[in-house]
Each structure stands twice: as C-alpha cells, then as structure tokens.
Short mmCIF file of C-alpha atoms in Angstrom, two decimals:
data_model
loop_
_atom_site.label_atom_id
_atom_site.label_comp_id
_atom_site.label_asym_id
_atom_site.label_seq_id
_atom_site.Cartn_x
_atom_site.Cartn_y
_atom_site.Cartn_z
CA MET A 1 95.10 84.91 329.09
CA SER A 2 92.54 83.03 326.72
CA VAL A 3 93.86 80.68 324.15
CA LEU A 4 92.60 83.00 321.19
CA GLU A 5 94.86 85.90 322.87
CA LEU A 6 97.84 83.66 323.30
CA HIS A 7 97.51 82.60 319.76
CA ARG A 8 97.27 86.18 318.48
CA LYS A 9 100.40 87.16 320.71
CA VAL A 10 102.29 84.12 319.13
CA ARG A 11 101.33 85.41 315.62
CA ILE A 12 102.39 88.94 316.20
CA VAL A 13 105.77 87.85 317.70
CA ARG A 14 106.40 85.61 314.72
CA ARG A 15 105.51 88.40 312.26
CA TYR A 16 107.58 90.75 314.11
CA GLN A 17 110.72 88.75 313.84
CA GLN A 18 109.81 88.16 310.15
CA ILE A 19 109.47 92.04 309.45
CA LEU A 20 112.93 92.48 311.26
CA ASN A 21 114.54 89.85 309.41
CA VAL A 22 113.48 91.27 306.00
CA LEU A 23 114.88 94.64 306.98
CA VAL A 24 118.22 92.80 307.75
CA LYS A 25 117.93 91.03 304.37
CA HIS A 26 117.80 94.33 302.63
CA GLY A 27 120.49 96.02 304.38
CA PHE A 28 118.62 97.79 307.33
CA GLY A 29 120.46 96.11 310.15
CA TYR A 30 122.09 99.30 311.30
CA VAL A 31 118.73 100.65 311.97
CA LEU A 32 117.75 97.81 314.00
CA ASP A 33 121.06 98.39 316.13
CA LYS A 34 120.26 102.01 316.40
CA LEU A 35 116.71 101.19 317.75
CA GLY A 36 118.06 98.36 320.02
CA LEU A 37 116.34 95.64 318.37
CA GLU A 38 119.08 93.44 317.09
CA GLU A 39 118.34 90.80 319.79
CA TYR A 40 114.97 90.12 318.33
CA ILE A 41 116.11 89.02 314.91
CA SER A 42 116.51 85.29 314.17
CA THR A 43 119.48 83.35 315.83
CA GLY A 44 120.88 82.51 312.49
CA LYS A 45 121.22 86.27 311.23
CA ARG A 46 122.63 87.11 314.59
CA LEU A 47 125.19 84.46 314.47
CA VAL A 48 126.13 85.72 310.82
CA GLY A 49 126.61 89.35 312.49
CA LEU A 50 124.85 92.41 312.11
CA GLU A 51 126.41 95.51 310.28
CA THR A 52 125.91 98.55 312.43
CA ARG A 53 126.77 101.17 309.79
CA PRO A 54 124.61 101.78 306.72
CA PRO A 55 126.13 99.44 303.84
CA LYS A 56 127.39 100.92 300.58
CA ALA A 57 124.24 99.74 298.81
CA ARG A 58 124.20 99.19 295.06
CA GLU A 59 120.40 100.42 295.01
CA PRO A 60 119.26 103.70 296.13
CA LEU A 61 117.52 103.80 299.50
CA PRO A 62 114.16 104.48 298.18
CA VAL A 63 114.47 101.47 295.89
CA LYS A 64 115.46 99.26 298.86
CA LEU A 65 112.49 100.28 300.83
CA ARG A 66 110.26 99.76 298.11
CA HIS A 67 111.45 96.05 297.81
CA VAL A 68 111.09 95.77 301.75
CA MET A 69 107.30 96.90 301.38
CA GLU A 70 106.67 94.67 298.59
CA GLU A 71 108.05 91.66 300.34
CA LEU A 72 106.25 92.29 303.55
CA GLY A 73 103.02 92.52 301.90
CA PRO A 74 99.41 94.23 301.77
CA THR A 75 99.80 96.53 304.99
CA PHE A 76 103.13 97.80 304.00
CA ILE A 77 102.38 98.21 300.33
CA LYS A 78 99.22 100.23 301.12
CA MET A 79 101.51 102.36 303.72
CA GLY A 80 103.96 102.91 300.92
CA GLN A 81 101.06 104.14 298.70
CA ILE A 82 99.79 106.51 301.27
CA LEU A 83 103.20 107.84 302.01
CA SER A 84 103.72 108.41 298.26
CA MET A 85 101.08 111.44 298.78
CA ARG A 86 102.98 112.95 301.57
CA PRO A 87 105.65 115.64 300.22
CA ASP A 88 105.67 117.06 303.97
CA LEU A 89 107.35 113.86 305.25
CA LEU A 90 109.51 112.46 302.21
CA PRO A 91 111.75 114.00 299.72
CA PRO A 92 110.74 113.66 295.86
CA ASN A 93 112.90 110.60 295.24
CA PHE A 94 111.12 108.75 297.86
CA LEU A 95 107.66 109.73 296.63
CA ASN A 96 108.47 108.83 293.13
CA GLU A 97 109.54 105.28 294.03
CA PHE A 98 106.58 104.64 296.26
CA LYS A 99 104.28 105.53 293.60
CA LYS A 100 105.48 102.44 291.78
CA LEU A 101 104.23 100.10 294.52
CA GLN A 102 101.36 98.09 292.77
CA ASP A 103 98.44 96.69 294.61
CA GLN A 104 98.35 93.27 293.11
CA ALA A 105 98.22 89.89 294.57
CA LYS A 106 97.78 86.34 293.59
CA ARG A 107 94.20 85.06 292.94
CA VAL A 108 92.42 83.65 296.09
CA PRO A 109 91.09 79.89 295.27
CA LEU A 110 87.39 79.80 294.33
CA GLU A 111 86.70 77.51 297.35
CA GLU A 112 87.90 80.19 299.74
CA ILE A 113 85.79 82.76 297.86
CA ASN A 114 82.74 80.68 298.20
CA GLU A 115 83.48 80.10 302.10
CA THR A 116 83.67 84.02 302.61
CA VAL A 117 80.53 84.62 300.86
CA LEU A 118 78.75 81.84 302.76
CA GLU A 119 80.14 83.27 306.23
CA GLU A 120 78.75 86.77 305.24
CA LEU A 121 75.71 86.30 303.15
CA GLY A 122 74.59 82.82 304.50
CA GLU A 123 74.42 81.18 300.99
CA LEU A 124 77.07 79.80 298.54
CA PRO A 125 77.21 82.14 295.44
CA ALA A 126 75.82 79.34 293.24
CA ASN A 127 72.53 79.50 295.21
CA LEU A 128 72.60 83.48 295.85
CA PHE A 129 73.14 84.53 292.14
CA LYS A 130 71.87 83.59 288.92
CA GLU A 131 75.50 83.80 287.46
CA PHE A 132 78.71 83.99 289.31
CA SER A 133 82.03 84.26 287.46
CA GLN A 134 84.47 81.53 288.79
CA THR A 135 87.46 83.78 287.34
CA ALA A 136 88.30 87.03 289.18
CA ARG A 137 87.80 90.13 287.33
CA ALA A 138 90.78 91.43 289.38
CA SER A 139 92.83 90.48 292.66
CA ALA A 140 94.43 93.09 294.87
CA SER A 141 95.94 92.69 298.32
CA MET A 142 92.80 93.35 300.26
CA ALA A 143 90.17 91.98 298.09
CA GLN A 144 88.97 90.07 294.91
CA VAL A 145 86.43 91.16 292.46
CA HIS A 146 84.02 88.76 290.50
CA ASP A 147 81.18 89.35 288.06
CA ALA A 148 77.69 87.98 288.81
CA VAL A 149 74.22 88.31 287.88
CA LEU A 150 71.46 88.88 290.50
CA PRO A 151 68.09 86.73 290.44
CA ASP A 152 66.43 89.69 288.89
CA GLY A 153 68.88 89.99 285.95
CA SER A 154 70.68 92.87 287.24
CA LYS A 155 74.63 92.74 286.24
CA VAL A 156 76.74 93.43 289.28
CA VAL A 157 80.50 93.32 290.59
CA ILE A 158 81.37 91.74 293.90
CA LYS A 159 84.19 92.83 295.88
CA ILE A 160 85.18 90.06 298.24
CA GLN A 161 87.78 90.43 300.95
CA ARG A 162 90.75 88.18 301.02
CA PRO A 163 90.48 85.60 303.93
CA ASP A 164 92.41 86.56 307.13
CA ILE A 165 93.56 89.85 305.69
CA LYS A 166 91.89 91.75 308.71
CA ASN A 167 93.82 89.83 311.20
CA GLN A 168 97.03 90.28 309.33
CA VAL A 169 96.57 94.00 308.89
CA GLU A 170 95.80 94.44 312.82
CA ALA A 171 98.85 92.49 313.58
CA ASP A 172 100.93 94.63 311.14
CA VAL A 173 99.48 97.90 312.53
CA GLU A 174 100.31 97.14 315.98
CA ILE A 175 103.85 96.11 315.14
CA LEU A 176 104.25 99.50 313.39
CA ARG A 177 102.69 101.32 316.30
CA ASN A 178 105.24 99.61 318.63
CA LEU A 179 108.17 100.42 316.14
CA ALA A 180 107.01 104.16 316.08
CA GLY A 181 107.06 104.32 319.82
CA ILE A 182 110.52 102.95 319.93
CA LEU A 183 111.61 105.36 317.16
CA GLU A 184 110.19 108.37 319.07
CA SER A 185 111.62 107.37 322.32
CA ARG A 186 115.24 106.29 321.16
CA VAL A 187 115.80 108.77 318.13
CA PRO A 188 114.55 112.08 319.36
CA GLU A 189 115.08 113.91 315.85
CA SER A 190 112.30 111.72 314.59
CA ARG A 191 109.71 113.35 316.80
CA ILE A 192 109.32 116.22 314.44
CA TYR A 193 107.77 113.88 312.05
CA GLN A 194 105.50 112.31 314.76
CA PRO A 195 105.87 108.57 313.76
CA MET A 196 103.12 107.63 316.35
CA LYS A 197 100.48 109.80 314.75
CA ILE A 198 101.44 108.87 311.16
CA VAL A 199 100.77 105.22 312.20
CA ASP A 200 97.39 106.30 313.77
CA GLU A 201 96.21 108.06 310.78
CA PHE A 202 97.32 104.99 308.41
CA SER A 203 95.47 102.80 310.94
CA ARG A 204 92.37 104.70 310.51
CA THR A 205 92.67 104.88 306.60
CA ILE A 206 93.36 101.06 306.24
CA HIS A 207 90.74 99.96 308.75
CA ARG A 208 88.07 102.12 306.84
CA GLU A 209 89.06 100.37 303.59
CA LEU A 210 88.67 97.04 305.21
CA ASP A 211 85.08 97.87 306.13
CA PHE A 212 83.22 97.61 302.82
CA SER A 213 80.10 98.82 304.34
CA ILE A 214 81.90 102.21 304.43
CA GLU A 215 82.69 102.12 300.84
CA GLY A 216 79.04 101.56 300.20
CA ARG A 217 78.15 104.56 302.31
CA ASN A 218 80.74 106.58 300.39
CA THR A 219 79.27 105.54 297.12
CA GLU A 220 75.84 106.63 298.04
CA ILE A 221 77.02 109.99 299.32
CA ILE A 222 78.71 110.75 296.01
CA ALA A 223 75.64 109.44 294.11
CA LYS A 224 73.48 111.80 296.32
CA ASN A 225 75.63 114.59 295.36
CA PHE A 226 75.21 113.50 291.72
CA LYS A 227 71.39 113.43 291.69
CA ASP A 228 71.00 117.14 290.28
CA ARG A 229 73.82 116.44 287.87
CA GLU A 230 72.71 115.10 284.35
CA LYS A 231 75.74 113.78 283.05
CA PHE A 232 77.45 112.23 286.30
CA TYR A 233 76.54 108.91 287.85
CA ALA A 234 77.86 106.71 290.81
CA PRO A 235 76.68 102.96 290.78
CA ARG A 236 73.93 101.49 292.89
CA VAL A 237 74.99 99.61 296.02
CA TYR A 238 72.96 96.37 296.66
CA TRP A 239 72.71 96.41 300.31
CA GLU A 240 70.98 93.00 300.68
CA PHE A 241 74.22 91.52 299.25
CA THR A 242 76.51 93.62 301.16
CA THR A 243 78.47 93.31 304.61
CA ASP A 244 81.72 94.51 305.95
CA ARG A 245 83.49 91.83 303.79
CA VAL A 246 81.47 91.76 300.82
CA LEU A 247 80.42 94.62 298.73
CA THR A 248 77.91 94.19 295.78
CA ILE A 249 77.48 97.25 293.26
CA GLU A 250 76.08 97.71 289.93
CA TRP A 251 78.17 96.74 287.00
CA ILE A 252 78.80 99.85 284.70
CA GLU A 253 79.25 99.22 280.98
CA GLY A 254 81.54 101.68 279.03
CA THR A 255 85.09 102.81 278.59
CA ASN A 256 87.78 103.54 281.16
CA PHE A 257 89.61 106.75 280.99
CA THR A 258 92.66 104.84 280.76
CA ASP A 259 91.89 104.73 277.15
CA ILE A 260 91.88 108.35 276.51
CA GLU A 261 92.36 107.95 272.65
CA LEU A 262 89.27 105.73 272.35
CA ILE A 263 87.09 108.18 274.32
CA LYS A 264 88.37 110.88 271.88
CA LYS A 265 87.45 108.96 268.97
CA THR A 266 83.94 108.11 270.62
CA ILE A 267 83.00 111.68 271.41
CA ASP A 268 83.12 114.91 269.52
CA TYR A 269 83.38 117.22 272.79
CA PRO A 270 86.65 116.29 274.38
CA SER A 271 87.28 119.86 275.54
CA GLN A 272 83.90 120.27 277.20
CA LEU A 273 84.17 117.10 278.85
CA ALA A 274 87.52 117.98 280.50
CA LYS A 275 85.80 121.01 281.81
CA GLU A 276 82.63 119.31 283.14
CA ILE A 277 84.80 116.55 284.93
CA THR A 278 87.16 119.42 286.42
CA GLU A 279 84.12 121.42 287.55
CA GLU A 280 82.60 118.27 289.07
CA VAL A 281 85.55 117.19 291.12
CA LEU A 282 86.18 120.98 292.34
CA ASN A 283 82.41 120.99 293.42
CA GLN A 284 82.98 118.01 295.23
CA VAL A 285 86.15 119.37 297.10
CA LEU A 286 85.08 123.09 297.71
CA LEU A 287 81.28 122.93 297.99
CA GLU A 288 80.26 119.48 299.21
CA GLY A 289 83.33 118.55 301.29
CA THR A 290 83.52 114.97 299.98
CA PHE A 291 85.70 113.98 297.10
CA HIS A 292 87.09 110.75 295.45
CA GLY A 293 90.36 109.81 297.20
CA ASP A 294 91.71 107.42 294.56
CA LEU A 295 90.98 109.41 291.36
CA HIS A 296 92.51 107.90 288.18
CA GLY A 297 91.61 106.82 284.88
CA GLY A 298 90.81 103.36 285.92
CA ASN A 299 88.09 104.75 288.19
CA ILE A 300 86.27 106.81 285.90
CA ILE A 301 83.96 105.44 283.12
CA LEU A 302 82.34 106.98 280.20
CA THR A 303 78.91 105.05 279.37
CA PRO A 304 77.61 104.55 275.85
CA GLN A 305 74.84 106.97 277.01
CA GLY A 306 77.34 109.72 277.64
CA HIS A 307 77.36 109.51 281.42
CA VAL A 308 80.53 109.81 283.31
CA THR A 309 80.58 107.27 286.17
CA PHE A 310 82.79 107.47 289.17
CA VAL A 311 83.59 103.93 290.92
CA ASP A 312 85.67 102.53 293.59
CA PHE A 313 85.13 104.76 296.74
CA GLY A 314 87.40 102.77 299.06
CA MET A 315 89.51 106.03 299.78
CA VAL A 316 87.36 109.32 299.91
CA GLY A 317 88.75 112.52 301.25
CA ARG A 318 86.56 114.82 303.59
CA LEU A 319 87.03 118.42 304.20
CA GLU A 320 84.93 120.05 307.19
CA THR A 321 83.33 123.49 306.75
CA ARG A 322 85.77 125.38 308.58
CA THR A 323 88.42 123.72 306.47
CA ARG A 324 86.65 124.78 303.18
CA ASP A 325 86.05 128.27 304.71
CA GLU A 326 89.94 128.60 305.17
CA LEU A 327 90.66 127.44 301.76
CA ALA A 328 88.14 130.13 300.28
CA ARG A 329 90.02 132.83 302.27
CA ILE A 330 93.24 131.70 300.68
CA LEU A 331 91.74 131.90 297.35
CA LEU A 332 90.32 135.51 298.02
CA ALA A 333 93.84 136.58 299.53
CA VAL A 334 95.53 135.29 296.51
CA MET A 335 93.23 137.22 294.22
CA ASN A 336 93.94 140.32 296.29
CA LYS A 337 97.68 139.63 296.64
CA ASP A 338 97.15 139.82 300.56
CA THR A 339 100.22 137.92 301.91
CA GLU A 340 99.08 138.50 305.66
CA SER A 341 95.74 136.89 305.15
CA ILE A 342 97.29 133.87 303.43
CA ILE A 343 99.70 133.26 306.36
CA SER A 344 97.03 133.65 308.78
CA SER A 345 94.67 130.98 307.09
CA LEU A 346 97.80 128.79 306.69
CA ILE A 347 98.27 129.02 310.52
CA SER A 348 94.66 128.43 311.10
CA LEU A 349 94.63 125.50 308.80
CA GLY A 350 97.52 123.86 310.27
CA VAL A 351 98.87 122.68 313.59
CA ALA A 352 102.55 124.06 314.38
CA ASP A 353 105.06 121.55 316.08
CA GLU A 354 107.16 124.30 316.96
CA GLU A 355 106.98 128.11 317.12
CA ILE A 356 106.76 129.55 313.65
CA ASN A 357 108.96 132.03 312.14
CA GLU A 358 106.24 134.19 310.54
CA ARG A 359 108.82 136.51 308.86
CA SER A 360 110.44 133.61 307.10
CA LEU A 361 106.93 132.19 306.25
CA GLU A 362 106.03 135.56 304.71
CA ARG A 363 109.03 135.69 302.67
CA ASP A 364 108.19 132.32 301.23
CA VAL A 365 104.48 132.94 300.63
CA THR A 366 105.63 136.31 298.75
CA GLU A 367 108.06 134.54 296.49
CA PHE A 368 105.20 132.14 295.93
CA LEU A 369 102.73 135.00 294.93
CA ASP A 370 105.49 136.69 292.87
CA PHE A 371 105.84 133.61 290.90
CA TYR A 372 102.08 133.12 290.20
CA ILE A 373 100.35 136.15 290.69
CA ASP A 374 101.07 137.96 287.23
CA ARG A 375 101.00 134.92 285.13
CA PRO A 376 98.17 134.26 282.91
CA LEU A 377 95.75 131.54 284.17
CA LYS A 378 96.61 129.28 281.16
CA ASP A 379 100.31 129.09 282.22
CA ILE A 380 99.34 128.09 286.00
CA SER A 381 98.93 124.44 287.15
CA LEU A 382 96.35 124.37 289.83
CA ALA A 383 97.71 121.19 291.25
CA LYS A 384 101.42 122.42 291.21
CA ALA A 385 100.65 125.57 292.99
CA PHE A 386 98.67 123.76 295.76
CA ASN A 387 101.30 121.17 296.39
CA GLU A 388 104.00 123.85 296.37
CA LEU A 389 101.80 125.63 299.18
CA LEU A 390 101.79 122.39 300.96
CA GLY A 391 105.42 122.25 300.61
CA THR A 392 105.90 125.73 302.07
CA CYS A 393 103.74 124.39 305.25
CA ALA A 394 106.03 121.46 305.66
CA ARG A 395 109.18 123.49 305.56
CA HIS A 396 107.84 125.26 308.34
CA HIS A 397 106.73 122.47 310.37
CA LEU A 398 103.17 123.39 309.87
CA ARG A 399 100.93 120.25 309.76
CA THR A 400 98.04 120.59 307.59
CA PRO A 401 94.91 118.19 307.62
CA PRO A 402 95.91 114.77 306.12
CA ASP A 403 93.11 114.95 303.53
CA PHE A 404 95.02 117.93 301.80
CA TYR A 405 97.57 115.63 300.61
CA LEU A 406 94.70 113.38 299.26
CA LEU A 407 93.47 116.59 297.64
CA GLY A 408 96.83 117.49 296.18
CA ARG A 409 97.03 113.94 294.38
CA THR A 410 93.56 114.46 293.22
CA LEU A 411 94.31 117.70 291.54
CA LEU A 412 97.41 116.47 289.87
CA VAL A 413 95.69 113.25 288.45
CA LEU A 414 92.75 115.55 287.56
CA GLU A 415 94.78 118.03 285.56
CA GLY A 416 96.68 115.23 283.74
CA LEU A 417 93.33 113.62 282.83
CA SER A 418 91.90 116.84 281.42
CA ARG A 419 94.85 117.81 279.44
CA SER A 420 94.93 114.23 277.96
CA LEU A 421 91.42 115.11 276.63
CA ASP A 422 92.28 118.66 275.73
CA PRO A 423 96.10 119.74 275.75
CA GLU A 424 94.81 123.32 275.94
CA PHE A 425 92.67 122.90 279.13
CA HIS A 426 93.52 125.01 281.93
CA ALA A 427 91.99 123.92 285.26
CA ALA A 428 92.81 127.42 287.01
CA GLU A 429 90.21 129.14 284.76
CA VAL A 430 87.47 126.77 286.06
CA ILE A 431 88.17 127.38 289.67
CA GLN A 432 87.40 131.19 289.40
CA PRO A 433 83.68 131.00 289.42
CA ILE A 434 83.64 128.13 292.12
CA ALA A 435 85.89 130.41 294.23
CA LYS A 436 83.50 133.40 294.00
CA GLU A 437 80.64 131.20 294.89
CA ILE A 438 82.42 129.93 298.05
CA ILE A 439 83.43 133.48 298.91
CA SER A 440 79.88 134.93 298.74
CA THR A 441 78.42 132.24 300.81
CA LEU A 442 81.15 132.58 303.26
CA TYR A 443 80.31 136.24 304.06
CA SER A 444 76.46 135.92 303.56
CA PRO A 445 74.36 137.22 306.46
CA HIS A 446 73.31 133.79 307.35
CA ARG A 447 76.81 132.43 307.76
CA MET A 448 78.01 135.56 309.53
CA ALA A 449 75.30 135.20 312.13
CA LYS A 450 75.81 131.48 312.60
CA ARG A 451 79.46 131.98 313.19
CA THR A 452 78.99 134.83 315.49
CA THR A 453 76.41 132.73 317.53
CA ARG A 454 78.99 129.94 317.87
CA ILE A 455 81.76 132.27 318.88
CA LEU A 456 79.66 133.99 321.62
CA PHE A 457 78.49 130.29 322.98
CA GLU A 458 82.02 129.21 323.03
CA LEU A 459 82.99 132.52 325.04
CA ALA A 460 80.14 132.18 327.29
CA ASN A 461 81.13 128.39 328.09
CA LEU A 462 84.62 129.26 328.69
CA ILE A 463 83.67 132.35 331.12
CA MET A 464 81.64 129.87 332.96
CA THR A 465 84.17 127.10 333.34
CA ILE A 466 87.27 129.34 334.35
CA PRO A 467 86.10 129.70 338.07
CA ARG A 468 85.76 126.00 338.57
CA ARG A 469 88.93 125.01 336.90
CA LEU A 470 90.78 127.63 338.91
CA ASN A 471 89.10 126.43 341.99
CA THR A 472 90.21 123.01 341.30
CA VAL A 473 93.89 123.97 340.90
CA LEU A 474 93.99 126.16 343.97
CA SER A 475 92.30 123.29 346.06
CA LYS A 476 94.76 120.82 344.94
CA ALA A 477 97.65 123.18 345.66
CA GLU A 478 96.28 123.75 349.05
CA LYS A 479 96.03 120.02 349.91
CA GLY A 480 99.62 119.42 348.31
CA THR A 481 98.24 117.19 345.62
CA LEU A 482 98.83 119.33 342.78
CA LYS A 483 101.02 117.36 340.25
CA ILE A 484 103.06 118.98 337.33
CA GLU A 485 104.24 116.51 334.69
CA PHE A 486 107.37 116.91 332.66
CA GLU A 487 109.43 115.08 330.44
CA HIS A 488 113.32 114.75 330.23
CA LEU A 489 114.36 115.19 326.60
CA GLY A 490 117.49 113.34 325.15
CA LEU A 491 117.96 111.01 328.13
CA GLU A 492 116.18 108.03 326.47
CA LYS A 493 119.28 107.32 324.40
CA LEU A 494 121.48 107.35 327.36
CA VAL A 495 119.09 104.98 329.36
CA SER A 496 119.07 102.49 326.36
CA ILE A 497 122.95 102.51 326.25
CA LEU A 498 123.19 101.99 330.06
CA ASP A 499 120.48 99.12 329.91
CA ARG A 500 122.52 97.31 327.10
CA ALA A 501 125.74 97.83 328.79
CA SER A 502 124.56 96.40 332.15
CA ASN A 503 123.17 93.27 330.17
CA ARG A 504 126.54 92.87 328.28
CA LEU A 505 128.38 93.20 331.74
CA SER A 506 126.00 90.55 333.43
CA VAL A 507 126.64 88.29 330.51
CA SER A 508 130.58 88.89 330.64
CA LEU A 509 130.37 88.04 334.67
CA VAL A 510 128.57 84.72 333.73
CA VAL A 511 131.11 83.94 331.13
CA ALA A 512 134.12 84.57 333.58
CA ALA A 513 132.52 82.53 336.11
CA LEU A 514 132.17 79.60 333.71
CA VAL A 515 135.73 79.96 332.64
CA ILE A 516 137.28 79.97 336.15
CA SER A 517 134.98 77.24 337.49
CA SER A 518 135.71 74.97 334.38
CA SER A 519 139.59 75.77 334.92
CA LEU A 520 139.37 74.84 338.55
CA ILE A 521 137.64 71.59 337.46
CA MET A 522 140.23 71.09 335.01
CA HIS A 523 143.18 71.46 337.52
CA ALA A 524 141.43 69.18 340.17
CA GLN A 525 141.01 66.14 337.66
CA GLN A 526 137.96 65.07 339.42
CA GLY A 527 134.88 63.21 338.13
CA PRO A 528 134.23 61.23 334.77
CA LEU A 529 137.05 61.86 332.15
CA LEU A 530 136.99 62.28 328.36
CA PHE A 531 140.33 62.09 326.53
CA GLY A 532 142.03 62.51 330.15
CA PHE A 533 140.01 65.81 330.92
CA PRO A 534 137.02 66.18 333.17
CA ILE A 535 133.81 66.14 331.16
CA LEU A 536 132.24 68.71 333.51
CA GLY A 537 135.14 71.13 332.72
CA ILE A 538 134.69 70.51 328.96
CA ILE A 539 131.10 71.29 329.04
CA GLY A 540 131.63 74.54 331.04
CA PHE A 541 134.18 75.69 328.55
CA VAL A 542 131.71 74.91 325.71
CA ILE A 543 129.02 76.70 327.18
CA ALA A 544 131.35 79.88 327.85
CA ALA A 545 132.41 79.86 324.34
CA PHE A 546 129.05 79.70 323.00
#
C-alpha cells in the first residue's frame, strides 16, 4: 500500500468516527446500536454509554437530522438538498425541513484562492486578469465566486472550487456507500428504498457538480437551445480560463427574479413575461429534454435590454427521448380520460421493486383523474398534479427516473415565479399547445418507421442470441458446472447477533480468566507486594475491571 493510499485510509477512518460521534451527539446512538456500529464511536462516548432506544427528543426528528447534516458539512448538506426533492422517499415534514438547508460557507482566504487559480490556469489572478476582486461575491460549500475583468475588457464572474473539497466529498461518499451497505444487510425493511442506489445516484450528481467543465458544457447546451429565441439568453463560457476546478463565464447585468416587485415596476408586460418563461421551460423539458435543474429567482436575470438570462447550470435535468414519449402518452391519455393508458405509461416509465397491484393503481389513477379532469384549467396547478402523480407511483413502489423529481421541483418553482408576476396566470393553459406538438411528432410517419425499425432489430438480435445462450446453459448443466445463485433473506440480523454474542462471550472468558488467576496469585502471596498484596494480582484485577 502506498503512502498516499495509507493517508487516504486514515483520513476516511477519522471522518467515519467523526460522523458517528455527531450522530451520537444528536441522539442517534440507538441507530448505531441497531447497525452494530457502536464499537466505532470514540472511547469517551463509549465510556459514557450508548442509549439503545430512541430518546424522547425535544426537537422533531427531521430538525435533528437537519442539524446533523449542517454539522457534517458540504456533502451531507448537498445530500439533504437532493433528498428534499424526493417525495417518494421521505414524508412531507422531512422534505420541508431539508429545504431549509442553506449552501453557505465561510469565505476562503485570498491566498488559497490564488493558489488554486495558479494550479489550474498556470498564472496568479493578478497576471491573468485586468482586474480581480479580492472580496468574494458569494461563498458556498463547494466553491467561491469572484468578479474579474479579462485583458480584453470583458466583465466575468469566476467560480473557484474550494481547496481539498473533492477529497472530502470522495471520502464522505465512500463512507455513505459503506453505511448504506450495512443498512441494507442489517435492516432488511430498508431494502425497499434501495439505500445503495440512492447513494450511487447522489455520487453521480455531486461528482458532476464538482467538475466545472460539465457546468460549462451545460451552459453551452442551453445557450444553443436559446439561439432561435430572441428573448432568452445564457452567458458565454470563456474556455481559455476554465478547467475542472475553475469556471469563467460572462457577467450578466440586470435584476434577479428574487426582486419581483422591482421587475414589475421596470416592465409593462408581466403577464406576457410569465407566459414566455413558462413556455421556454416547458420547451426545455418536453421538446429538448435538457432543463435547468436548480431553477429559482436568483438564477434568472432580466437584463436592461429585456432579455431573460438563465445562469448557474451546475444541476441540469435530462429526459431521454423514450421518457419524453411516455410523458406525451400520459398527456394524451389524460386528455382522453384513458386510465389504462396512463397506468401502462407509468409502468413503462418506472421500475417496479415488487409485483404491482394494477387494480389498486388503477383505483388511485381514477381518483386522480376524477379530481382534475372536469376542472377548468385555471384551477389546476400543473406542478401539484405532476407531483401527485409521482406520489402515486411511490405508493405503489414504482420507481420513476430520478430527474422526474428534479422536474417536479422545477415546475413548482416555475408556477410560483409565474404567479408572482401575474396572479391570474395558469401554467396548465400553456402546456396544451406544447403537448399537441409532441403528440403529433410522436405518431408522425418518420418516428413510427424509426421505432418499428428499432423493434425489428432488437427482435432479430434476440432470435439470434437465444440458441447460443441456451447451448451455454445446457453445456454447463451437462458438465455439472451450472451454478445458481440465491440469497437467504432475513438471516443477516441473526448472523450479526451471533457474531456480537460470540465476541462478548470471548471477552467474558478472558475477564473470568484474569479474575481467577489474580485470585490465585493473591492467595499465594508470592512476588513483590504493595500494601501487603501481590502487585501482579492487583494489576490483573485492574485490567479485568477495565
């Protein structure tokens, strides 16, 4: 093992203990006991003792979990923020509490910022830029933002990754993956939520956010989609000043949509603006399949020229063509009050963890339609309807694509933003023409021919591979090398209990041996004495007591 690998392992072990100690501090010692991890907390806390039952907490459980995430830092704050968008995993009180997690951090000293820029771009900021602000515009858990001016006079903002944040995130993700594995093996009822899969999805998300070149490419993708839209704009990326850890983009002058009242005073078309922004986001989602995943007022700017500019593309949602097709089918089925088609599309979109009770699912979908189908569009919340449909999937253990929850949050923010501009605005009315466009292209001759060709190709490939696969199975069966893997469910906890019991029995035997041997030494009165007792016997009793 190399010195660097050894250092990484030591760092992970220390971080592991820190995480467990924070859990104990906030009253989650009973969880560690259930997972069999109480031996890994610090010696001091072990000596004090570990409560093995949930304490009668003064604070609600969601609040305590939020405090744990805030104390453990950037990785856990980011995970809490992502979980706040997953109504399929957590009840509303947890979701609402995790939404309070703020991605803020102390400012990084300028010397460390200069060092990062030097490592990434080969020069100090003072030599690279005409001007470089020594005071950060903003400081978050992953990065810090500074204003600058390029040699050609262009104003830019530079996003600089915090020193050593990548190593910290990687260590935390490895620990989370380990804890998820323990949870799945020792708490069988947790498997329905697939903790390992959740950690893997989170790992992909946070590692993409740590690579600023991906954010730069996301910005260019959205900018390309905006090229035919006169009113919409995405900032330019300056690739010569951009790396994995440093992102340099065009500075956009204007008013953030956090100040809606100022925007409404500036323009005389708030209702039209609300419609245009809604149409644009829905176009991104349903037609282009790439949409802003962290949409809020602070990431939308209205320029003095009247352009709507989207910024900060660290989190972008993506829907593949097949997913968008199924969404279109759901829209068509809703319009036609076709419950069976909605169920079929939901099942096609999702992955079932267990056998689905289609009759129960049909009942829930029918209730959903009964509530919305005869109501005027102005009374329908698009975001609420979409999130209720996701909730129906979650209740029937039907896992939909992760980006659907990002989409649900985007629609929620979008409706709130639009209604702030115009209280009479209704997003459901805007989606109709877009839905009709998708449905018309979905059943166009070109798309139908393409889909038929793909199906025939997959069928031909299946027919050609069946004989080879069957021959392999029969050959292994004939040679006696055919292996069938199976897993015992529910035995992991028993194995864990037996393991702990055997460990305690071993310790008991050692203690008993020490007591007996020390008693014999005391009785023999041999060797050096202390206060009239053999020193060796005293030492034995002390060790046994400890």
